mmCIF file of C-alpha atoms in Angstrom:
data_model
loop_
_atom_site.group_PDB
_atom_site.id
_atom_site.type_symbol
_atom_site.label_atom_id
_atom_site.label_comp_id
_atom_site.label_asym_id
_atom_site.label_seq_id
_atom_site.Cartn_x
_atom_site.Cartn_y
_atom_site.Cartn_z
ATOM 1 C CA MET A 43 -34.236 135.517 -29.163
ATOM 2 C CA HIS A 44 -35.961 136.679 -32.333
ATOM 3 C CA ASP A 45 -39.644 136.289 -33.073
ATOM 4 C CA ALA A 46 -40.601 133.881 -35.849
ATOM 5 C CA PRO A 47 -41.990 135.504 -38.988
ATOM 6 C CA THR A 48 -45.731 136.150 -38.852
ATOM 7 C CA THR A 49 -46.238 135.349 -42.531
ATOM 8 C CA PRO A 50 -45.311 131.744 -43.210
ATOM 9 C CA GLY A 51 -43.439 130.897 -46.398
ATOM 10 C CA PRO A 52 -44.232 128.065 -48.785
ATOM 11 C CA ALA A 53 -43.112 125.364 -46.348
ATOM 12 C CA ALA A 54 -44.534 126.818 -43.155
ATOM 13 C CA GLY A 55 -43.491 124.979 -40.054
ATOM 14 C CA PRO A 56 -40.509 124.435 -37.814
ATOM 15 C CA THR A 57 -37.970 124.553 -40.668
ATOM 16 C CA THR A 58 -38.887 128.135 -41.577
ATOM 17 C CA ASP A 59 -37.896 129.587 -38.200
ATOM 18 C CA PRO A 60 -34.997 131.913 -39.126
ATOM 19 C CA GLU A 61 -33.429 131.648 -35.673
ATOM 20 C CA ALA A 62 -33.436 127.845 -35.750
ATOM 21 C CA LEU A 63 -32.072 127.770 -39.304
ATOM 22 C CA ALA A 64 -29.279 130.182 -38.368
ATOM 23 C CA ASP A 65 -28.482 128.010 -35.341
ATOM 24 C CA LEU A 66 -28.397 124.941 -37.591
ATOM 25 C CA ALA A 67 -25.996 126.624 -40.023
ATOM 26 C CA GLY A 68 -23.762 127.741 -37.174
ATOM 27 C CA ALA A 69 -23.763 124.249 -35.675
ATOM 28 C CA VAL A 70 -22.831 122.655 -39.017
ATOM 29 C CA VAL A 71 -19.930 125.080 -39.498
ATOM 30 C CA ALA A 72 -18.710 124.609 -35.913
ATOM 31 C CA LEU A 73 -19.031 120.817 -36.149
ATOM 32 C CA ALA A 74 -17.040 120.741 -39.389
ATOM 33 C CA ARG A 75 -14.307 122.821 -37.774
ATOM 34 C CA GLU A 76 -14.124 120.566 -34.719
ATOM 35 C CA ILE A 77 -13.986 117.449 -36.893
ATOM 36 C CA GLU A 78 -11.002 119.027 -38.657
ATOM 37 C CA PHE A 79 -9.181 119.423 -35.345
ATOM 38 C CA GLN A 80 -9.881 115.831 -34.333
ATOM 39 C CA HIS A 81 -8.353 114.040 -37.294
ATOM 40 C CA GLU A 82 -5.062 115.793 -37.909
ATOM 41 C CA HIS A 83 -2.939 112.760 -37.023
ATOM 42 C CA ALA A 84 -4.932 109.924 -38.565
ATOM 43 C CA ASP A 85 -3.382 107.402 -40.963
ATOM 44 C CA TYR A 86 -4.342 108.927 -44.274
ATOM 45 C CA ILE A 87 -2.779 111.393 -46.660
ATOM 46 C CA PRO A 88 -3.604 114.893 -45.388
ATOM 47 C CA LEU A 89 -5.676 117.035 -47.721
ATOM 48 C CA THR A 90 -6.614 120.683 -47.813
ATOM 49 C CA GLN A 91 -10.302 121.472 -47.618
ATOM 50 C CA THR A 92 -10.381 122.209 -51.355
ATOM 51 C CA GLU A 93 -8.495 119.013 -52.194
ATOM 52 C CA ARG A 94 -10.948 117.024 -50.090
ATOM 53 C CA LEU A 95 -13.915 118.664 -51.803
ATOM 54 C CA VAL A 96 -12.459 118.041 -55.273
ATOM 55 C CA LEU A 97 -11.551 114.445 -54.466
ATOM 56 C CA ALA A 98 -14.955 113.637 -52.970
ATOM 57 C CA THR A 99 -16.640 115.068 -56.059
ATOM 58 C CA LEU A 100 -14.357 113.101 -58.367
ATOM 59 C CA ASP A 101 -15.089 109.978 -56.355
ATOM 60 C CA ARG A 102 -18.796 110.366 -57.204
ATOM 61 C CA ARG A 103 -18.296 111.430 -60.824
ATOM 62 C CA ALA A 104 -15.278 109.347 -61.829
ATOM 63 C CA GLU A 105 -13.496 110.937 -64.797
ATOM 64 C CA THR A 106 -14.304 114.575 -65.530
ATOM 65 C CA ALA A 107 -12.889 117.810 -66.883
ATOM 66 C CA PRO A 108 -11.379 120.298 -64.417
ATOM 67 C CA SER A 109 -13.690 123.032 -65.728
ATOM 68 C CA ALA A 110 -16.745 120.867 -64.969
ATOM 69 C CA LEU A 111 -15.426 120.314 -61.447
ATOM 70 C CA ALA A 112 -14.979 124.052 -60.951
ATOM 71 C CA GLU A 113 -18.513 124.729 -62.154
ATOM 72 C CA GLN A 114 -20.074 122.053 -59.976
ATOM 73 C CA LEU A 115 -18.161 123.129 -56.881
ATOM 74 C CA GLY A 116 -18.595 126.851 -57.449
ATOM 75 C CA LEU A 117 -14.833 127.368 -57.356
ATOM 76 C CA LYS A 118 -12.549 129.350 -59.603
ATOM 77 C CA ARG A 119 -10.760 127.215 -62.165
ATOM 78 C CA SER A 120 -7.429 128.365 -60.776
ATOM 79 C CA ASN A 121 -8.353 127.030 -57.311
ATOM 80 C CA VAL A 122 -9.391 123.683 -58.788
ATOM 81 C CA SER A 123 -6.145 123.560 -60.780
ATOM 82 C CA ILE A 124 -4.100 124.144 -57.624
ATOM 83 C CA ALA A 125 -6.036 121.430 -55.798
ATOM 84 C CA LEU A 126 -5.610 119.015 -58.712
ATOM 85 C CA ARG A 127 -1.856 119.639 -58.824
ATOM 86 C CA GLY A 128 -1.667 118.892 -55.109
ATOM 87 C CA LEU A 129 -3.757 115.749 -55.495
ATOM 88 C CA GLU A 130 -1.657 114.627 -58.443
ATOM 89 C CA ALA A 131 1.550 115.163 -56.435
ATOM 90 C CA LYS A 132 0.053 112.956 -53.715
ATOM 91 C CA ALA A 133 -0.794 110.265 -56.332
ATOM 92 C CA LEU A 134 -4.509 110.680 -55.639
ATOM 93 C CA VAL A 135 -5.493 111.969 -59.082
ATOM 94 C CA ALA A 136 -4.425 110.986 -62.573
ATOM 95 C CA ARG A 137 -4.762 113.139 -65.693
ATOM 96 C CA ARG A 138 -5.132 112.159 -69.314
ATOM 97 C CA ARG A 139 -5.461 114.122 -72.516
ATOM 98 C CA SER A 140 -8.992 114.010 -73.879
ATOM 99 C CA SER A 141 -8.715 115.705 -77.240
ATOM 100 C CA PRO A 142 -6.687 114.985 -80.364
ATOM 101 C CA ASP A 143 -4.827 118.292 -80.114
ATOM 102 C CA GLY A 144 -3.780 117.517 -76.537
ATOM 103 C CA ARG A 145 -5.399 120.579 -74.975
ATOM 104 C CA GLY A 146 -8.342 118.869 -73.274
ATOM 105 C CA VAL A 147 -7.733 117.111 -69.967
ATOM 106 C CA LEU A 148 -9.758 114.684 -67.919
ATOM 107 C CA VAL A 149 -8.957 113.807 -64.319
ATOM 108 C CA ARG A 150 -9.909 110.761 -62.315
ATOM 109 C CA PRO A 151 -9.268 109.501 -58.805
ATOM 110 C CA THR A 152 -6.658 106.771 -58.361
ATOM 111 C CA PRO A 153 -7.160 103.606 -56.295
ATOM 112 C CA LEU A 154 -5.077 105.293 -53.579
ATOM 113 C CA ALA A 155 -7.636 108.116 -53.524
ATOM 114 C CA ALA A 156 -10.442 105.647 -52.807
ATOM 115 C CA GLN A 157 -8.415 104.132 -49.968
ATOM 116 C CA ASN A 158 -7.617 107.569 -48.580
ATOM 117 C CA LEU A 159 -11.252 108.697 -48.677
ATOM 118 C CA GLU A 160 -12.304 105.446 -47.007
ATOM 119 C CA ARG A 161 -9.829 106.049 -44.168
ATOM 120 C CA LEU A 162 -10.911 109.672 -43.828
ATOM 121 C CA ARG A 163 -14.608 108.751 -43.701
ATOM 122 C CA ALA A 164 -13.851 106.045 -41.132
ATOM 123 C CA ARG A 165 -12.038 108.611 -38.994
ATOM 124 C CA TRP A 166 -14.933 111.066 -39.299
ATOM 125 C CA ALA A 167 -17.327 108.321 -38.198
ATOM 126 C CA GLU A 168 -15.071 107.473 -35.268
ATOM 127 C CA VAL A 169 -14.863 111.100 -34.162
ATOM 128 C CA LEU A 170 -18.622 111.609 -34.322
ATOM 129 C CA ALA A 171 -19.463 108.237 -32.754
ATOM 130 C CA ALA A 172 -17.564 109.323 -29.660
ATOM 131 C CA VAL A 173 -19.777 112.372 -29.127
ATOM 132 C CA ALA A 174 -23.102 111.716 -30.891
ATOM 133 C CA PRO A 175 -26.137 111.396 -28.651
ATOM 134 C CA GLN A 176 -27.147 107.721 -28.377
ATOM 135 C CA ALA A 177 -30.713 108.411 -29.490
ATOM 136 C CA LEU A 178 -29.615 110.283 -32.632
ATOM 137 C CA ASP A 179 -30.818 108.644 -35.833
ATOM 138 C CA THR A 180 -27.989 109.823 -38.093
ATOM 139 C CA ALA A 181 -29.366 108.579 -41.422
ATOM 140 C CA PRO A 182 -32.233 111.105 -41.687
ATOM 141 C CA VAL A 183 -30.014 113.913 -40.378
ATOM 142 C CA ALA A 184 -27.376 113.126 -43.017
ATOM 143 C CA ALA A 185 -30.057 112.828 -45.706
ATOM 144 C CA SER A 186 -31.546 116.210 -44.757
ATOM 145 C CA LEU A 187 -28.136 117.911 -44.785
ATOM 146 C CA GLN A 188 -27.291 116.330 -48.158
ATOM 147 C CA GLU A 189 -30.648 117.450 -49.558
ATOM 148 C CA MET A 190 -30.045 121.016 -48.366
ATOM 149 C CA THR A 191 -26.540 120.939 -49.848
ATOM 150 C CA ARG A 192 -27.859 119.758 -53.225
ATOM 151 C CA ALA A 193 -30.521 122.484 -53.176
ATOM 152 C CA LEU A 194 -27.953 125.178 -52.391
ATOM 153 C CA VAL A 195 -25.627 123.927 -55.133
ATOM 154 C CA GLU A 196 -28.509 123.972 -57.619
ATOM 155 C CA ARG A 197 -29.534 127.459 -56.511
ATOM 156 C CA ARG A 198 -25.974 128.728 -56.935
ATOM 157 C CA ARG A 199 -25.698 127.170 -60.386
ATOM 158 C CA THR A 200 -29.009 128.608 -61.633
ATOM 159 C CA GLN A 201 -28.441 132.051 -60.130
ATOM 160 C CA GLY A 202 -24.976 132.026 -61.654
#
């Protein structure tokens, strides 16, 4: 056990305890890994982690350029391109030329992608419902994790 810092930061309180924050990060990573193991045989099109990340982002943004996706996700363009090719082969993403010279490309999720994400999210909910403590109020937990994710994405983008 490590002692909490003696000089509180700007948001002094329980959330600044380094040990608790490290435990939270470890729990999130471990939970994500266990969720992966639990849904391997569900009735949806299997996706790699990168494909899932790209598709979920496209689902929120609709049509966008691959370079914008790479920037938002903090991924190399080549990794996004590989994921997009895989998603296109699975009929989950469609491409269209966006410039008169044919060099610009925009990608968008297909209706099948929306169905696939819906099935995946339903499976995630099913997996967690089976093990979540009954008293757990998931909405504020999810909101806090999403807020932390947005803050980390913004930090990464501004620190470039």
